[in-house]
Tab-separated table of C-alpha atoms in Angstrom:
chain	number	residue	atom	x	y	z
L	295	UNK	CA	40.619	32.329	41.547
L	296	UNK	CA	43.125	33.269	38.847
L	297	UNK	CA	43.180	29.630	37.702
L	298	UNK	CA	39.411	29.651	37.243
L	299	UNK	CA	39.699	32.800	35.121
L	300	UNK	CA	42.270	31.078	32.911
L	301	UNK	CA	40.032	28.022	32.613
L	302	UNK	CA	37.000	30.128	31.639
L	303	UNK	CA	39.151	32.105	29.192
L	304	UNK	CA	40.465	28.897	27.671
L	305	UNK	CA	36.961	27.466	27.322
L	306	UNK	CA	35.772	30.727	25.767
L	307	UNK	CA	38.623	30.694	23.237
L	308	UNK	CA	37.874	27.061	22.402
L	309	UNK	CA	34.205	27.934	21.889
L	310	UNK	CA	35.103	30.880	19.638
L	311	UNK	CA	37.532	28.759	17.660
L	312	UNK	CA	35.002	25.951	17.285
L	313	UNK	CA	32.300	28.392	16.193
L	314	UNK	CA	34.604	29.916	13.574
L	315	UNK	CA	35.673	26.475	12.393
L	316	UNK	CA	32.103	25.181	12.062
L	317	UNK	CA	30.843	28.347	10.385
L	318	UNK	CA	33.555	28.109	7.724
L	319	UNK	CA	32.637	24.536	6.845
L	320	UNK	CA	30.719	23.959	3.614
L	321	UNK	CA	26.982	23.992	4.390
L	322	UNK	CA	26.126	22.070	1.232
L	323	UNK	CA	25.960	18.299	1.393
L	324	UNK	CA	25.480	15.438	-1.038
L	325	UNK	CA	25.026	12.002	0.519
L	326	UNK	CA	24.518	8.730	-1.367
L	327	UNK	CA	23.920	5.188	-0.123
L	328	UNK	CA	23.093	2.001	-2.063
L	329	UNK	CA	21.929	-1.498	-1.208
L	330	UNK	CA	20.768	-4.611	-3.036
L	331	UNK	CA	17.182	-5.411	-2.061
L	332	UNK	CA	16.171	-9.077	-2.495
L	333	UNK	CA	13.007	-8.378	-4.460
L	334	UNK	CA	12.033	-7.627	-8.079
L	335	UNK	CA	12.493	-4.044	-9.241
L	336	UNK	CA	8.745	-3.454	-9.745
L	337	UNK	CA	7.974	-4.558	-6.182
L	338	UNK	CA	10.676	-2.343	-4.658
L	339	UNK	CA	9.784	0.658	-6.810
L	340	UNK	CA	6.057	0.463	-6.025
L	341	UNK	CA	6.723	0.125	-2.309
L	342	UNK	CA	8.991	3.178	-2.071
L	343	UNK	CA	6.792	5.173	-4.451
L	344	UNK	CA	3.921	5.086	-1.914
L	345	UNK	CA	4.486	7.364	1.116
L	346	UNK	CA	2.150	5.243	3.230
L	347	UNK	CA	4.872	2.571	3.285
L	348	UNK	CA	7.634	4.809	4.601
L	349	UNK	CA	6.624	4.263	8.220
L	350	UNK	CA	7.656	0.618	7.865
L	351	UNK	CA	11.291	1.276	6.854
L	352	UNK	CA	12.460	4.907	7.353
L	353	UNK	CA	14.691	4.814	10.450
L	354	UNK	CA	14.174	8.468	11.382
L	355	UNK	CA	10.416	7.818	11.509
L	356	UNK	CA	10.664	4.627	13.534
L	357	UNK	CA	12.982	6.231	16.110
L	358	UNK	CA	10.496	9.063	16.860
L	359	UNK	CA	7.520	7.817	18.886
L	360	UNK	CA	5.881	11.262	18.865
L	361	UNK	CA	5.668	11.500	15.081
L	362	UNK	CA	2.195	11.639	13.504
L	363	UNK	CA	1.548	11.504	9.762
L	364	UNK	CA	-1.086	13.183	7.658
L	365	UNK	CA	-1.774	11.577	4.283
L	366	UNK	CA	-3.651	13.366	1.494
L	367	UNK	CA	-5.681	11.672	-1.212
L	368	UNK	CA	-2.628	11.104	-3.430
L	369	UNK	CA	0.278	9.285	-1.754
L	370	UNK	CA	2.022	7.670	-4.744
L	371	UNK	CA	3.294	8.867	-8.115
L	372	UNK	CA	3.961	12.378	-9.384
L	373	UNK	CA	2.315	15.015	-7.183
L	374	UNK	CA	2.058	12.664	-4.178
L	375	UNK	CA	2.851	14.065	-0.750
L	376	UNK	CA	2.723	13.529	2.989
L	377	UNK	CA	3.315	15.639	6.086
L	378	UNK	CA	4.141	14.977	9.720
L	379	UNK	CA	4.389	16.609	13.124
L	380	UNK	CA	6.529	15.530	16.067
L	381	UNK	CA	8.198	16.838	19.204
L	382	UNK	CA	11.444	17.231	17.251
L	383	UNK	CA	9.847	19.272	14.468
L	384	UNK	CA	7.504	19.227	11.491
L	385	UNK	CA	8.128	18.293	7.900
L	386	UNK	CA	6.733	17.210	4.560
L	387	UNK	CA	7.655	15.308	1.415
L	388	UNK	CA	6.482	15.791	-2.152
L	389	UNK	CA	7.198	13.833	-5.344
L	390	UNK	CA	7.840	15.959	-8.432
L	391	UNK	CA	9.243	13.368	-10.859
L	392	UNK	CA	8.549	9.663	-11.452
L	393	UNK	CA	9.797	7.282	-14.131
L	394	UNK	CA	8.138	3.903	-13.607
L	395	UNK	CA	10.464	1.225	-12.204
L	396	UNK	CA	13.474	3.476	-12.820
L	397	UNK	CA	13.697	6.636	-10.714
L	398	UNK	CA	11.919	9.019	-8.311
L	399	UNK	CA	12.713	12.623	-7.335
L	400	UNK	CA	11.304	14.288	-4.218
L	401	UNK	CA	11.474	17.520	-2.232
L	402	UNK	CA	11.759	17.322	1.542
L	403	UNK	CA	11.300	20.071	4.123
L	404	UNK	CA	12.186	19.303	7.731
L	405	UNK	CA	12.350	22.018	10.366
L	406	UNK	CA	12.400	24.571	7.534
L	407	UNK	CA	15.477	22.951	5.936
L	408	UNK	CA	15.014	21.926	2.325
L	409	UNK	CA	16.626	18.989	0.566
L	410	UNK	CA	16.213	17.087	-2.688
L	411	UNK	CA	15.971	13.292	-2.673
L	412	UNK	CA	16.708	11.033	-5.625
L	413	UNK	CA	15.971	7.304	-5.958
L	414	UNK	CA	17.429	5.022	-8.616
L	415	UNK	CA	16.367	1.397	-9.225
L	416	UNK	CA	18.416	-1.076	-11.258
L	417	UNK	CA	18.132	-4.830	-11.839
L	418	UNK	CA	21.114	-6.762	-10.538
L	419	UNK	CA	22.121	-10.244	-9.432
L	420	UNK	CA	20.176	-11.117	-6.294
L	421	UNK	CA	17.439	-8.511	-6.681
L	422	UNK	CA	17.337	-4.743	-7.165
L	423	UNK	CA	20.080	-2.215	-6.535
L	424	UNK	CA	18.493	0.793	-4.814
L	425	UNK	CA	20.451	4.052	-4.675
L	426	UNK	CA	19.254	6.778	-2.292
L	427	UNK	CA	20.778	10.236	-2.703
L	428	UNK	CA	20.117	13.453	-0.809
L	429	UNK	CA	21.308	17.002	-1.562
L	430	UNK	CA	20.727	20.045	0.601
L	431	UNK	CA	22.106	22.875	2.685
L	432	UNK	CA	22.423	23.090	6.469
L	433	UNK	CA	21.823	26.111	8.636
L	434	UNK	CA	24.353	26.949	11.394
L	435	UNK	CA	22.516	25.043	14.148
L	436	UNK	CA	22.337	21.904	12.036
L	437	UNK	CA	26.015	22.253	11.103
L	438	UNK	CA	26.949	22.354	14.788
L	439	UNK	CA	24.811	19.319	15.629
L	440	UNK	CA	26.167	17.415	12.637
L	441	UNK	CA	29.744	18.314	13.625
L	442	UNK	CA	29.414	16.713	17.067
L	443	UNK	CA	27.821	13.596	15.526
L	444	UNK	CA	30.614	12.982	13.052
L	445	UNK	CA	29.523	15.175	10.155
L	446	UNK	CA	26.455	15.388	7.944
L	447	UNK	CA	27.660	12.569	5.708
L	448	UNK	CA	27.833	10.274	8.724
L	449	UNK	CA	24.481	11.401	10.186
L	450	UNK	CA	22.449	11.172	6.983
L	451	UNK	CA	24.437	8.215	5.660
L	452	UNK	CA	23.848	6.125	8.799
L	453	UNK	CA	20.139	6.912	8.662
L	454	UNK	CA	19.937	5.870	5.010
L	455	UNK	CA	21.871	2.660	5.619
L	456	UNK	CA	19.532	1.659	8.459
L	457	UNK	CA	16.476	2.560	6.366
L	458	UNK	CA	17.649	0.499	3.387
L	459	UNK	CA	18.337	-2.455	5.657
L	460	UNK	CA	14.830	-2.059	7.138
L	461	UNK	CA	13.425	-1.907	3.603
L	462	UNK	CA	15.153	-5.165	2.679
L	463	UNK	CA	13.843	-6.942	5.783
L	464	UNK	CA	10.334	-5.500	5.371
L	465	UNK	CA	9.995	-6.527	1.742
L	466	UNK	CA	11.601	-9.911	2.310
L	467	UNK	CA	9.114	-10.810	5.039
L	468	UNK	CA	6.077	-8.536	4.766
L	469	UNK	CA	5.603	-8.780	1.019
L	470	UNK	CA	6.538	-12.428	0.566
L	471	UNK	CA	4.639	-13.812	3.579
L	472	UNK	CA	1.059	-14.723	2.681
L	473	UNK	CA	-1.596	-17.429	3.062
L	474	UNK	CA	-4.492	-18.386	0.794
L	475	UNK	CA	-7.527	-20.295	2.055
L	476	UNK	CA	-10.459	-21.662	0.034
L	477	UNK	CA	-13.490	-21.072	2.255
L	478	UNK	CA	-15.982	-22.839	-0.024
L	479	UNK	CA	-19.272	-22.026	-1.730
L	480	UNK	CA	-21.235	-19.225	-0.041
L	481	UNK	CA	-24.215	-17.003	-0.750
L	482	UNK	CA	-22.771	-13.541	-1.217
L	483	UNK	CA	-25.307	-10.991	-0.032
L	484	UNK	CA	-26.038	-7.992	-2.221
L	485	UNK	CA	-27.056	-4.455	-1.397
L	486	UNK	CA	-26.593	-0.819	-2.359
L	487	UNK	CA	-23.189	0.721	-3.011
L	488	UNK	CA	-21.411	3.692	-4.582
L	489	UNK	CA	-18.807	3.090	-7.258
L	490	UNK	CA	-16.201	4.787	-9.404
L	491	UNK	CA	-15.212	3.091	-12.672
L	492	UNK	CA	-11.650	2.852	-14.018
L	493	UNK	CA	-10.285	1.425	-17.263
L	494	UNK	CA	-6.546	0.694	-17.541
L	495	UNK	CA	-3.775	-1.753	-18.405
L	496	UNK	CA	-2.895	-4.676	-16.144
L	497	UNK	CA	0.294	-3.093	-14.802
L	498	UNK	CA	-1.631	-0.004	-13.644
L	499	UNK	CA	-4.414	-1.801	-11.745
L	500	UNK	CA	-2.640	-1.778	-8.375
L	501	UNK	CA	-1.637	1.872	-8.763
L	502	UNK	CA	-5.187	3.034	-9.503
L	503	UNK	CA	-6.727	0.952	-6.721
L	504	UNK	CA	-4.299	2.459	-4.192
L	505	UNK	CA	-5.329	5.908	-5.416
L	506	UNK	CA	-9.084	5.438	-5.819
L	507	UNK	CA	-9.858	3.587	-2.570
L	508	UNK	CA	-8.585	6.490	-0.381
L	509	UNK	CA	-10.423	8.901	-2.695
L	510	UNK	CA	-13.678	7.003	-2.165
L	511	UNK	CA	-13.141	7.019	1.604
L	512	UNK	CA	-12.516	10.768	1.557
L	513	UNK	CA	-15.690	11.249	-0.479
L	514	UNK	CA	-17.636	9.616	2.349
L	515	UNK	CA	-15.841	11.674	5.007
L	516	UNK	CA	-16.311	14.936	3.125
L	517	UNK	CA	-20.025	14.337	2.617
L	518	UNK	CA	-20.509	12.854	6.120
L	519	UNK	CA	-21.914	9.640	4.698
L	520	UNK	CA	-22.114	6.365	6.617
L	521	UNK	CA	-20.432	3.259	5.182
L	522	UNK	CA	-22.171	-0.097	5.468
L	523	UNK	CA	-19.105	-2.323	5.271
L	524	UNK	CA	-15.617	-2.519	3.803
L	525	UNK	CA	-14.497	-1.130	0.429
L	526	UNK	CA	-14.465	-3.611	-2.436
L	527	UNK	CA	-13.495	-3.918	-6.091
L	528	UNK	CA	-15.736	-5.235	-8.875
L	529	UNK	CA	-13.840	-6.486	-11.924
L	530	UNK	CA	-16.076	-5.960	-14.944
L	531	UNK	CA	-13.416	-7.046	-17.410
L	532	UNK	CA	-9.997	-8.694	-17.086
L	533	UNK	CA	-8.662	-9.390	-20.578
L	534	UNK	CA	-5.054	-10.528	-20.166
L	535	UNK	CA	-4.601	-11.287	-23.862
L	536	UNK	CA	-5.397	-7.693	-24.867
L	537	UNK	CA	-4.019	-6.092	-21.683
L	538	UNK	CA	-7.380	-4.540	-20.871
L	539	UNK	CA	-8.909	-4.253	-17.384
L	540	UNK	CA	-12.108	-2.516	-16.312
L	541	UNK	CA	-13.051	-2.312	-12.645
L	542	UNK	CA	-15.011	-0.249	-10.127
L	543	UNK	CA	-13.904	0.873	-6.669
L	544	UNK	CA	-16.969	0.514	-4.447
L	545	UNK	CA	-18.229	1.357	-0.969
L	546	UNK	CA	-21.372	-0.306	0.471
L	547	UNK	CA	-24.200	1.877	1.803
L	548	UNK	CA	-27.360	0.979	3.665
L	549	UNK	CA	-29.857	2.628	1.306
L	550	UNK	CA	-29.981	3.880	-2.246
L	551	UNK	CA	-28.350	7.315	-2.591
L	552	UNK	CA	-29.087	9.862	-5.293
L	553	UNK	CA	-25.927	11.223	-6.940
L	554	UNK	CA	-25.981	14.434	-8.948
L	555	UNK	CA	-25.605	13.968	-12.739
L	556	UNK	CA	-22.063	14.481	-14.046
L	557	UNK	CA	-20.334	12.990	-11.013
L	558	UNK	CA	-17.759	10.223	-11.536
L	559	UNK	CA	-19.281	8.528	-8.480
L	560	UNK	CA	-22.385	6.456	-9.264
L	561	UNK	CA	-24.994	4.638	-7.198
L	562	UNK	CA	-25.798	0.990	-7.882
L	563	UNK	CA	-27.285	-2.166	-6.386
L	564	UNK	CA	-26.091	-5.753	-6.302
L	565	UNK	CA	-28.276	-8.856	-6.008
L	566	UNK	CA	-27.451	-11.907	-3.904
L	567	UNK	CA	-25.467	-14.569	-5.756
L	568	UNK	CA	-23.687	-17.878	-5.194
L	569	UNK	CA	-19.896	-17.682	-5.241
L	570	UNK	CA	-16.682	-19.372	-4.223
L	571	UNK	CA	-15.103	-17.476	-1.344
L	572	UNK	CA	-11.306	-17.341	-1.051
L	573	UNK	CA	-9.381	-15.483	1.666
L	574	UNK	CA	-5.944	-13.972	1.119
L	575	UNK	CA	-3.916	-12.986	4.181
L	576	UNK	CA	-1.005	-10.899	2.925
L	577	UNK	CA	-0.054	-8.146	0.508
L	578	UNK	CA	-2.364	-7.237	-2.380
L	579	UNK	CA	0.321	-8.326	-4.868
L	580	UNK	CA	-0.750	-11.942	-4.282
L	581	UNK	CA	-4.379	-11.473	-5.340
L	582	UNK	CA	-3.751	-12.978	-8.787
L	583	UNK	CA	-2.263	-16.068	-7.128
L	584	UNK	CA	-5.417	-16.308	-5.002
L	585	UNK	CA	-7.569	-15.938	-8.144
L	586	UNK	CA	-5.724	-18.824	-9.807
L	587	UNK	CA	-6.160	-21.037	-6.769
L	588	UNK	CA	-9.882	-20.240	-6.739
L	589	UNK	CA	-10.262	-21.012	-10.469
L	590	UNK	CA	-8.350	-24.277	-10.061
L	591	UNK	CA	-10.681	-25.267	-7.207
L	592	UNK	CA	-13.727	-24.520	-9.369
L	593	UNK	CA	-12.398	-26.683	-12.223
L	594	UNK	CA	-11.264	-29.527	-9.962
L	595	UNK	CA	-14.605	-29.710	-8.161
L	596	UNK	CA	-16.644	-29.403	-11.376
L	597	UNK	CA	-18.348	-26.094	-10.604
L	598	UNK	CA	-19.485	-23.876	-13.463
L	599	UNK	CA	-18.445	-20.239	-13.547
L	600	UNK	CA	-21.334	-17.793	-13.635
L	601	UNK	CA	-19.819	-15.444	-16.183
L	602	UNK	CA	-22.730	-13.038	-15.969
L	603	UNK	CA	-21.345	-12.057	-12.549
L	604	UNK	CA	-18.033	-10.373	-11.746
L	605	UNK	CA	-15.139	-11.275	-9.472
L	606	UNK	CA	-15.156	-9.160	-6.305
L	607	UNK	CA	-12.321	-8.344	-3.886
L	608	UNK	CA	-13.341	-7.097	-0.423
L	609	UNK	CA	-10.677	-5.328	1.648
L	610	UNK	CA	-11.539	-6.624	5.104
L	611	UNK	CA	-8.314	-5.376	6.683
L	612	UNK	CA	-5.907	-3.105	4.820
L	613	UNK	CA	-3.277	-0.423	5.072
L	614	UNK	CA	-5.545	1.915	7.046
L	615	UNK	CA	-6.031	-0.769	9.708
L	616	UNK	CA	-2.503	-2.152	10.058
L	617	UNK	CA	0.895	-1.210	8.625
L	618	UNK	CA	2.140	-4.796	8.141
L	619	UNK	CA	1.161	-6.064	4.637
L	620	UNK	CA	1.563	-9.676	5.797
L	621	UNK	CA	-1.530	-9.198	8.006
L	622	UNK	CA	-3.853	-7.608	5.452
L	623	UNK	CA	-7.035	-9.600	4.753
L	624	UNK	CA	-8.740	-9.702	1.344
L	625	UNK	CA	-11.812	-11.791	0.530
L	626	UNK	CA	-12.274	-12.835	-3.103
L	627	UNK	CA	-15.666	-13.935	-4.459
L	628	UNK	CA	-15.921	-15.751	-7.803
L	629	UNK	CA	-19.544	-16.236	-9.037
L	630	UNK	CA	-20.510	-19.869	-9.724
L	631	UNK	CA	-23.716	-21.790	-10.405
L	632	UNK	CA	-24.880	-23.918	-7.472
L	633	UNK	CA	-24.442	-27.630	-8.058
L	634	UNK	CA	-27.486	-29.825	-8.593
L	635	UNK	CA	-28.406	-31.471	-5.304
L	636	UNK	CA	-29.535	-35.123	-5.384
L	637	UNK	CA	-32.520	-35.993	-3.201
L	638	UNK	CA	-34.274	-39.264	-2.338
L	639	UNK	CA	-37.891	-39.843	-3.423
L	640	UNK	CA	-40.137	-42.882	-3.004
L	641	UNK	CA	-42.164	-44.465	-5.770
L	642	UNK	CA	-45.713	-45.544	-5.053
L	643	UNK	CA	-45.838	-49.325	-4.352
L	644	UNK	CA	-47.240	-51.456	-7.189
L	645	UNK	CA	-49.280	-53.591	-4.771
L	646	UNK	CA	-49.732	-54.057	-1.084
L	647	UNK	CA	-46.955	-56.635	-0.867
L	648	UNK	CA	-44.278	-54.552	-2.574
L	649	UNK	CA	-41.774	-52.450	-0.621
L	650	UNK	CA	-41.094	-48.859	-1.488
L	651	UNK	CA	-37.622	-48.513	-3.019
L	652	UNK	CA	-35.702	-45.206	-2.954
L	653	UNK	CA	-34.686	-43.636	-6.223
L	654	UNK	CA	-32.556	-40.592	-6.966
L	655	UNK	CA	-33.692	-37.537	-8.880
L	656	UNK	CA	-31.370	-34.754	-9.885
L	657	UNK	CA	-33.191	-31.470	-10.320
L	658	UNK	CA	-31.958	-28.960	-12.804
L	659	UNK	CA	-30.344	-25.961	-11.010
């Protein structure tokens, strides 16, 4: 009995000593990890800058099956945010500083603990050097948990290392894996749709599309409107020489809808037209490659571009449907004039003994 008392006393003293030791440890932490990602700096920056992509590489997200994300209208750039709930606790992220292709600064709150996250992107041999830094302060409970796991530098550092490795694998496969198929000449059906126009430089097209498509979808949800198909983009102008692009983010509707004057959303209608259909399976970054393949097909097969029409991209399957960019499906329609079709006609016989001979007429399209 006396031995048990000594054992309990010893355990109690150890607990007290451990508590004192942990409580005297510095609660502040500053953890940094870096890795070379085998992709161009713009690609890596844009991917990390969008919170919707974090589920594909952040190790602490992938290891929690109960986690559920809530994305607002803005998920990339300054002011972007996201929030989540899980069995292990709730949290949120918000971006308060962005320098294109250079750096990002974010605030993170997880289980009421705040931290500041910094990203730095630098060109290097073999790709892009990504540096991920986190600064914060632990409460007593977190200090105890971190102590038994090897310290906060080990806990956070291991998580960052795994996440950066996931990022490298994701970008190497998901972004660079794509297929382009020329489907052929089709009759693209028209119909009513709502649109929002945007005018920008070439480098900003992807950023605005990623912002405006979710905004259009939320407009439909907020107003309890029914969609009549997938969102699509109409390119009104694509002037590479002068770095000038004008496009509309559109959503098809069944009938014409009256929109109040002053709204940036407008109602419009599209007529049927002949076009070359091309399908891209992969990330949106390859759409220009798909455009070029479509234009080359048109030239090689002697079709004439109908320049009174606009190129259209239809997002058949995108980020809201599947997280893997390599499985996204985009249909591209380039307006063309239908080719003249030759048909056989028979001339009237000259006399009763002559035989009708076929001739070819080529109607004007």
